[in-house]
Short mmCIF file of C-alpha atoms in Angstrom, two decimals:
data_model
loop_
_atom_site.label_atom_id
_atom_site.label_comp_id
_atom_site.label_asym_id
_atom_site.label_seq_id
_atom_site.Cartn_x
_atom_site.Cartn_y
_atom_site.Cartn_z
CA UNK A 14 5.03 -4.74 41.46
CA UNK A 15 4.03 -5.12 37.56
CA UNK A 16 0.49 -3.71 37.75
CA UNK A 17 1.15 -0.93 40.49
CA UNK A 18 0.71 2.55 39.28
CA UNK A 19 2.95 4.57 37.00
CA UNK A 20 5.73 6.40 38.81
CA UNK A 21 5.91 10.05 37.73
CA UNK A 22 9.31 9.36 35.50
CA UNK A 23 7.37 6.41 33.66
CA UNK A 24 4.28 8.81 33.08
CA UNK A 25 6.67 11.74 31.74
CA UNK A 26 8.12 9.03 29.21
CA UNK A 27 4.83 8.12 28.00
CA UNK A 28 3.88 11.28 27.30
CA UNK A 29 6.98 12.57 25.89
CA UNK A 30 7.03 9.61 23.64
CA UNK A 31 3.34 10.21 22.23
CA UNK A 32 4.28 13.98 22.06
CA UNK A 33 7.35 13.48 20.01
CA UNK A 34 5.28 10.66 17.77
CA UNK A 35 2.68 12.98 17.01
CA UNK A 36 4.85 15.99 15.96
CA UNK A 37 7.31 13.40 13.89
CA UNK A 38 4.32 12.36 11.97
CA UNK A 39 2.83 15.60 11.30
CA UNK A 40 5.80 17.39 10.47
CA UNK A 41 7.00 14.84 8.05
CA UNK A 42 3.43 14.39 6.35
CA UNK A 43 3.42 17.07 3.78
CA UNK A 44 7.10 16.48 2.73
CA UNK A 45 6.46 12.63 2.76
CA UNK A 46 3.27 13.18 0.64
CA UNK A 47 5.07 15.74 -1.80
CA UNK A 48 8.05 13.08 -2.27
CA UNK A 49 5.80 10.20 -2.84
CA UNK A 50 4.09 11.97 -5.54
CA UNK A 51 7.24 12.88 -7.59
CA UNK A 52 8.46 9.30 -7.14
CA UNK A 53 5.43 7.63 -8.38
CA UNK A 54 4.63 10.22 -11.42
CA UNK A 55 7.73 11.82 -12.39
CA UNK A 56 10.84 10.40 -14.40
CA UNK A 57 14.24 12.26 -13.82
CA UNK A 58 17.88 11.53 -13.96
CA UNK A 59 18.97 10.77 -10.31
CA UNK A 60 15.49 9.24 -9.33
CA UNK A 61 17.25 6.11 -8.28
CA UNK A 62 19.70 7.96 -6.41
CA UNK A 63 17.04 9.70 -4.50
CA UNK A 64 15.14 6.88 -3.68
CA UNK A 65 18.09 5.25 -2.33
CA UNK A 66 18.94 8.39 -0.09
CA UNK A 67 15.38 8.03 0.89
CA UNK A 68 15.59 4.53 2.53
CA UNK A 69 19.17 4.80 4.06
CA UNK A 70 17.34 5.01 7.89
CA UNK A 71 16.27 1.55 7.08
CA UNK A 72 19.47 0.39 6.12
CA UNK A 73 22.11 2.42 8.74
CA UNK A 74 22.52 1.93 12.08
CA UNK A 75 20.41 4.47 13.90
CA UNK A 76 23.35 5.51 15.83
CA UNK A 77 24.90 6.91 12.30
CA UNK A 78 21.94 8.94 11.73
CA UNK A 79 22.17 10.25 15.32
CA UNK A 80 25.32 11.45 14.75
CA UNK A 81 24.67 12.93 11.43
CA UNK A 82 21.94 14.83 12.99
CA UNK A 83 24.47 15.75 16.00
CA UNK A 84 26.98 17.14 13.23
CA UNK A 85 24.38 18.89 11.17
CA UNK A 86 22.00 20.16 13.89
CA UNK A 87 24.10 20.59 17.15
CA UNK A 88 25.15 23.90 18.40
CA UNK A 89 28.34 23.53 16.61
CA UNK A 90 26.92 21.78 13.42
CA UNK A 91 26.47 23.18 9.83
CA UNK A 92 22.83 24.10 10.14
CA UNK A 93 22.74 24.03 14.13
CA UNK A 94 25.08 26.58 14.69
CA UNK A 95 23.10 29.26 12.34
CA UNK A 96 20.05 28.53 14.06
CA UNK A 97 21.44 29.14 17.50
CA UNK A 98 23.58 32.25 16.99
CA UNK A 99 20.96 33.92 14.79
CA UNK A 100 17.90 32.95 16.07
CA UNK A 101 18.38 31.38 19.45
CA UNK A 102 17.10 28.00 18.40
CA UNK A 103 18.60 25.07 19.88
CA UNK A 104 17.60 21.55 18.69
CA UNK A 105 19.87 19.01 20.23
CA UNK A 106 19.41 17.28 23.77
CA UNK A 107 15.93 18.67 23.45
CA UNK A 108 12.62 17.28 22.64
CA UNK A 109 12.20 18.82 19.45
CA UNK A 110 15.69 16.93 18.71
CA UNK A 111 14.05 13.89 19.57
CA UNK A 112 11.20 14.82 17.17
CA UNK A 113 13.58 15.29 14.15
CA UNK A 114 15.37 11.95 14.97
CA UNK A 115 12.05 10.25 15.26
CA UNK A 116 10.86 11.78 11.93
CA UNK A 117 14.02 10.94 9.94
CA UNK A 118 13.76 7.16 11.00
CA UNK A 119 10.35 7.08 10.21
CA UNK A 120 10.44 8.95 7.01
CA UNK A 121 11.08 6.15 4.60
CA UNK A 122 8.03 4.38 5.84
CA UNK A 123 5.54 7.00 5.46
CA UNK A 124 6.91 7.42 2.06
CA UNK A 125 6.89 4.10 0.78
CA UNK A 126 3.21 3.55 1.85
CA UNK A 127 2.10 6.60 0.30
CA UNK A 128 3.84 6.02 -2.65
CA UNK A 129 2.64 2.28 -3.08
CA UNK A 130 -1.16 3.90 -2.87
CA UNK A 131 -0.67 6.58 -5.55
CA UNK A 132 0.78 4.15 -7.75
CA UNK A 133 -2.59 2.12 -7.99
CA UNK A 134 -4.35 5.06 -8.47
CA UNK A 135 -5.59 5.15 -12.33
CA UNK A 136 -3.61 7.77 -14.69
CA UNK A 137 -6.42 8.01 -16.90
CA UNK A 138 -8.59 9.62 -14.34
CA UNK A 139 -6.00 12.23 -13.58
CA UNK A 140 -5.59 12.45 -17.79
CA UNK A 141 -9.10 12.89 -18.17
CA UNK A 142 -9.25 15.46 -15.45
CA UNK A 143 -6.48 17.40 -17.41
CA UNK A 144 -8.30 17.41 -20.73
CA UNK A 145 -11.45 18.92 -18.90
CA UNK A 146 -9.26 21.79 -18.05
CA UNK A 147 -8.19 20.85 -14.20
CA UNK A 148 -4.66 22.07 -13.23
CA UNK A 149 -2.04 19.99 -11.71
CA UNK A 150 -2.75 21.24 -8.42
CA UNK A 151 -6.61 20.34 -8.77
CA UNK A 152 -5.98 17.17 -10.15
CA UNK A 153 -4.01 16.23 -7.29
CA UNK A 154 -6.17 17.27 -4.25
CA UNK A 155 -9.21 16.25 -6.05
CA UNK A 156 -8.21 13.02 -7.43
CA UNK A 157 -4.67 11.82 -6.70
CA UNK A 158 -4.68 12.53 -2.75
CA UNK A 159 -8.18 11.51 -2.01
CA UNK A 160 -7.75 7.93 -3.68
CA UNK A 161 -4.31 7.51 -1.96
CA UNK A 162 -5.91 8.07 1.67
CA UNK A 163 -5.40 4.47 2.41
CA UNK A 164 -1.98 4.50 1.98
CA UNK A 165 -1.55 7.88 3.76
CA UNK A 166 -3.03 6.33 6.70
CA UNK A 167 -1.10 3.26 6.63
CA UNK A 168 2.04 5.28 6.39
CA UNK A 169 1.23 7.42 9.35
CA UNK A 170 0.61 4.85 11.42
CA UNK A 171 4.02 2.93 10.41
CA UNK A 172 5.71 6.29 11.10
CA UNK A 173 3.85 6.78 14.45
CA UNK A 174 4.76 3.44 15.38
CA UNK A 175 8.25 3.69 14.37
CA UNK A 176 8.74 6.98 16.12
CA UNK A 177 6.92 5.49 19.45
CA UNK A 178 9.68 3.01 19.27
CA UNK A 179 12.93 5.27 18.19
CA UNK A 180 15.96 4.50 20.35
CA UNK A 181 19.49 4.62 18.55
CA UNK A 182 19.15 8.00 16.66
CA UNK A 183 17.39 9.82 19.71
CA UNK A 184 19.88 8.87 22.39
CA UNK A 185 22.66 9.81 20.13
CA UNK A 186 21.26 13.26 19.09
CA UNK A 187 19.58 14.10 22.14
CA UNK A 188 20.56 11.78 24.91
CA UNK A 189 18.91 10.44 27.86
CA UNK A 190 17.42 13.12 30.15
CA UNK A 191 14.78 12.48 32.44
CA UNK A 192 11.86 14.70 31.94
CA UNK A 193 13.42 16.29 28.97
CA UNK A 194 14.09 13.82 26.24
CA UNK A 195 13.70 10.25 27.95
CA UNK A 196 10.95 8.85 25.49
CA UNK A 197 9.46 5.25 26.42
CA UNK A 198 12.16 3.42 25.00
CA UNK A 199 14.85 5.34 26.56
CA UNK A 200 13.06 4.74 29.67
CA UNK A 201 12.77 1.05 29.28
CA UNK A 202 16.45 0.99 28.53
CA UNK A 203 17.09 2.91 32.00
CA UNK A 204 14.88 0.22 33.80
CA UNK A 205 16.80 -2.27 32.35
CA UNK A 206 20.20 -0.77 33.69
CA UNK A 207 18.89 -0.17 36.96
CA UNK A 208 18.90 -2.50 40.12
CA UNK A 209 15.24 -4.02 40.83
CA UNK A 210 14.12 -2.04 37.79
CA UNK A 211 12.73 -5.46 36.15
CA UNK A 212 8.98 -4.84 37.18
CA UNK A 213 9.26 -1.26 35.80
CA UNK A 214 10.86 -2.10 32.38
CA UNK A 215 8.42 -4.74 31.88
CA UNK A 216 5.26 -2.39 32.60
CA UNK A 217 6.82 0.13 29.97
CA UNK A 218 7.41 -2.59 27.68
CA UNK A 219 3.61 -4.12 28.05
CA UNK A 220 2.73 -0.27 27.38
CA UNK A 221 4.47 0.09 24.41
CA UNK A 222 3.06 -3.25 22.67
CA UNK A 223 -0.24 -1.82 23.62
CA UNK A 224 0.05 1.52 21.95
CA UNK A 225 1.38 -0.19 19.25
CA UNK A 226 -1.53 -2.72 18.55
CA UNK A 227 -4.08 0.17 19.27
CA UNK A 228 -2.23 2.07 16.47
CA UNK A 229 -2.68 -0.73 14.01
CA UNK A 230 -6.12 -1.61 15.21
CA UNK A 231 -7.22 1.59 14.55
CA UNK A 232 -5.69 2.00 11.27
CA UNK A 233 -7.71 -1.36 9.88
CA UNK A 234 -10.67 -0.04 11.02
CA UNK A 235 -10.17 3.49 9.35
CA UNK A 236 -9.04 1.88 6.24
CA UNK A 237 -12.27 -0.40 6.36
CA UNK A 238 -14.42 2.74 6.78
CA UNK A 239 -12.44 4.82 3.71
CA UNK A 240 -13.07 1.90 1.41
CA UNK A 241 -16.54 1.52 2.15
CA UNK A 242 -16.84 5.29 1.60
CA UNK A 243 -15.22 4.99 -1.46
CA UNK A 244 -17.03 1.85 -2.98
#
């Protein structure tokens, strides 16, 4: 039945997806804001290359990103081997790996939204603050960042929704392990491959749509509140 209670497996997949999406956004937010500022305020050789590398996850097949993460962060990977042998940290095939995969795939959306918002900030305000003796850090935290908050909120919501729906890079990097790495999209995929799993798959699909819709509605509401506050 479509409207029957969720099974323990479905509940685990839902909670894990929310956990992964939350940490993916939280971990990538500081770097995303910093990179957005660099791209919106500085001109330097290689800026176009950096911008292109940033947007690669949007155009490459997600499986490619997952494979590159496996090569880099797997136990035998370039970075993963050092982490495991020196610190006992294993990322591949864990929920932390799902966070890494989701963060990489959602990062371009986060940076782009914040960058576009920062580009609308009047640079004359920043220059005026500098002439009054404010340092670069104070200008950023008192003028640039507060005026860019709507873009930050939009970027966080887009990144959260993208992380919630991440599939290709996740299944390549951390596999599809129930209770450990099986997020909502992976559980939905499993149900589509299971006999008589259509009802469960439809339930998970409806849940995913509702969560994404609530996130977008909440983002619009918060943006309006911030706009009224700024006004």
